[in-house]
mmCIF file of C-alpha atoms in Angstrom:
data_model
loop_
_atom_site.group_PDB
_atom_site.id
_atom_site.type_symbol
_atom_site.label_atom_id
_atom_site.label_comp_id
_atom_site.label_asym_id
_atom_site.label_seq_id
_atom_site.Cartn_x
_atom_site.Cartn_y
_atom_site.Cartn_z
ATOM 1 C CA UNK I 1 12.894 7.009 22.425
ATOM 2 C CA UNK I 2 10.816 9.517 20.391
ATOM 3 C CA UNK I 3 9.915 12.587 21.752
ATOM 4 C CA UNK I 4 6.421 13.512 22.661
ATOM 5 C CA UNK I 5 6.275 16.449 19.618
ATOM 6 C CA UNK I 6 8.196 13.683 17.287
ATOM 7 C CA UNK I 7 5.664 11.416 17.808
ATOM 8 C CA UNK I 8 2.497 13.782 17.644
ATOM 9 C CA UNK I 9 -0.286 13.867 14.856
ATOM 10 C CA UNK I 10 -1.243 17.147 13.775
ATOM 11 C CA UNK I 11 -1.704 16.995 10.193
ATOM 12 C CA UNK I 12 -2.709 13.937 8.209
ATOM 13 C CA UNK I 13 0.953 13.587 6.484
ATOM 14 C CA UNK I 14 2.045 13.010 10.524
ATOM 15 C CA UNK I 15 0.528 9.420 9.907
ATOM 16 C CA UNK I 16 2.785 8.407 7.106
ATOM 17 C CA UNK I 17 5.578 10.272 9.204
ATOM 18 C CA UNK I 18 5.334 7.724 11.559
ATOM 19 C CA UNK I 19 5.577 4.879 9.538
ATOM 20 C CA UNK I 20 8.718 5.420 8.273
ATOM 21 C CA UNK I 21 10.802 2.482 8.324
ATOM 22 C CA UNK I 22 7.702 0.044 8.928
ATOM 23 C CA UNK I 23 6.332 -2.419 6.537
ATOM 24 C CA UNK I 24 2.842 -1.476 5.209
ATOM 25 C CA UNK I 25 0.138 -2.200 2.936
ATOM 26 C CA UNK I 26 -1.031 0.013 -0.370
ATOM 27 C CA UNK I 27 -4.357 -0.750 -2.166
ATOM 28 C CA UNK I 28 -3.917 0.843 -5.624
ATOM 29 C CA UNK I 29 -6.842 0.734 -8.548
ATOM 30 C CA UNK I 30 -6.510 -2.211 -10.616
ATOM 31 C CA UNK I 31 -6.996 -4.576 -7.787
ATOM 32 C CA UNK I 32 -3.276 -4.148 -7.541
ATOM 33 C CA UNK I 33 -1.556 -4.010 -3.756
ATOM 34 C CA UNK I 34 1.849 -3.653 -2.568
ATOM 35 C CA UNK I 35 3.015 -4.609 1.127
ATOM 36 C CA UNK I 36 6.708 -3.392 1.686
ATOM 37 C CA UNK I 37 8.979 -1.012 3.827
ATOM 38 C CA UNK I 38 8.364 2.393 3.720
ATOM 39 C CA UNK I 39 11.673 4.586 2.967
ATOM 40 C CA UNK I 40 10.591 7.987 2.114
ATOM 41 C CA UNK I 41 7.589 9.841 0.722
ATOM 42 C CA UNK I 42 6.530 13.413 -0.145
ATOM 43 C CA UNK I 43 3.682 15.831 0.337
ATOM 44 C CA UNK I 44 2.018 13.983 -2.768
ATOM 45 C CA UNK I 45 2.231 10.741 -1.670
ATOM 46 C CA UNK I 46 4.916 9.523 -3.682
ATOM 47 C CA UNK I 47 6.608 6.720 -1.939
ATOM 48 C CA UNK I 48 9.657 4.782 -2.153
ATOM 49 C CA UNK I 49 9.483 1.131 -1.043
ATOM 50 C CA UNK I 50 11.948 -1.588 -0.139
ATOM 51 C CA UNK I 51 11.379 -5.384 0.263
ATOM 52 C CA UNK I 52 8.277 -5.175 -1.815
ATOM 53 C CA UNK I 53 5.361 -7.472 -2.392
ATOM 54 C CA UNK I 54 3.309 -6.606 -5.348
ATOM 55 C CA UNK I 55 -0.077 -8.797 -5.527
ATOM 56 C CA UNK I 56 -2.728 -8.610 -8.656
ATOM 57 C CA UNK I 57 -6.009 -9.982 -8.394
ATOM 58 C CA UNK I 58 -8.195 -10.321 -11.657
ATOM 59 C CA UNK I 59 -11.534 -12.004 -11.896
ATOM 60 C CA UNK I 60 -12.826 -13.291 -14.823
ATOM 61 C CA UNK I 61 -16.033 -15.213 -15.583
ATOM 62 C CA UNK I 62 -16.421 -18.664 -17.318
ATOM 63 C CA UNK I 63 -17.940 -18.168 -20.885
ATOM 64 C CA UNK I 64 -19.427 -21.713 -20.251
ATOM 65 C CA UNK I 65 -20.162 -21.644 -16.524
ATOM 66 C CA UNK I 66 -20.556 -18.454 -15.798
ATOM 67 C CA UNK I 67 -18.474 -18.751 -12.795
ATOM 68 C CA UNK I 68 -15.861 -16.323 -11.258
ATOM 69 C CA UNK I 69 -12.140 -17.278 -11.751
ATOM 70 C CA UNK I 70 -9.931 -15.393 -9.536
ATOM 71 C CA UNK I 71 -6.150 -15.535 -10.310
ATOM 72 C CA UNK I 72 -3.530 -13.943 -7.867
ATOM 73 C CA UNK I 73 0.117 -12.966 -9.360
ATOM 74 C CA UNK I 74 2.395 -12.168 -6.885
ATOM 75 C CA UNK I 75 6.117 -10.549 -7.491
ATOM 76 C CA UNK I 76 8.583 -9.526 -5.396
ATOM 77 C CA UNK I 77 10.605 -6.132 -6.289
ATOM 78 C CA UNK I 78 13.835 -4.986 -4.364
ATOM 79 C CA UNK I 79 12.646 -1.216 -4.570
ATOM 80 C CA UNK I 80 9.533 0.485 -5.565
ATOM 81 C CA UNK I 81 8.564 3.963 -6.354
ATOM 82 C CA UNK I 82 5.098 4.548 -6.234
ATOM 83 C CA UNK I 83 3.738 8.020 -7.844
ATOM 84 C CA UNK I 84 0.694 9.149 -6.658
ATOM 85 C CA UNK I 85 -1.539 11.236 -9.016
ATOM 86 C CA UNK I 86 -4.773 11.749 -9.937
ATOM 87 C CA UNK I 87 -4.871 8.076 -11.641
ATOM 88 C CA UNK I 88 -3.861 6.379 -8.637
ATOM 89 C CA UNK I 89 -6.610 5.917 -6.371
ATOM 90 C CA UNK I 90 -4.115 4.944 -2.955
ATOM 91 C CA UNK I 91 -4.996 3.791 0.476
ATOM 92 C CA UNK I 92 -2.513 3.809 2.803
ATOM 93 C CA UNK I 93 -2.182 1.217 6.046
ATOM 94 C CA UNK I 94 0.681 -0.002 7.880
ATOM 95 C CA UNK I 95 1.254 -2.244 10.447
ATOM 96 C CA UNK I 96 -0.344 -2.838 14.218
ATOM 97 C CA UNK I 97 2.877 -1.235 15.336
ATOM 98 C CA UNK I 98 1.425 2.188 14.031
ATOM 99 C CA UNK I 99 -2.336 2.017 15.453
ATOM 100 C CA UNK I 100 -3.920 4.597 13.283
ATOM 101 C CA UNK I 101 -3.607 2.577 10.089
ATOM 102 C CA UNK I 102 -3.968 -0.910 10.286
ATOM 103 C CA UNK I 103 -5.130 -3.514 8.061
ATOM 104 C CA UNK I 104 -6.316 -6.891 9.896
ATOM 105 C CA UNK I 105 -5.428 -9.001 6.872
ATOM 106 C CA UNK I 106 -1.838 -8.605 7.198
#
């Protein structure tokens, strides 16, 4: 059982530390999403995920009917290194096991 000090949240990155070895959801720019098990991270929010599902959603407009056409592409990846930099707009969510971040869509 984790001690009270180990499970205390003192800094924002502590929330992510509590999600190590848990399945998380990461929302990226360009309508990309990742779901996978968080293995490691650093202070820059570079992350290593395992058993990852990548979901890419694209929306196109039909030239004739002007209707939206939504396409969803999924792929499974064994290991994923997500590099965080100024070009990525990452939002981090963990599973309901960690109540600090939870995405009800999971």
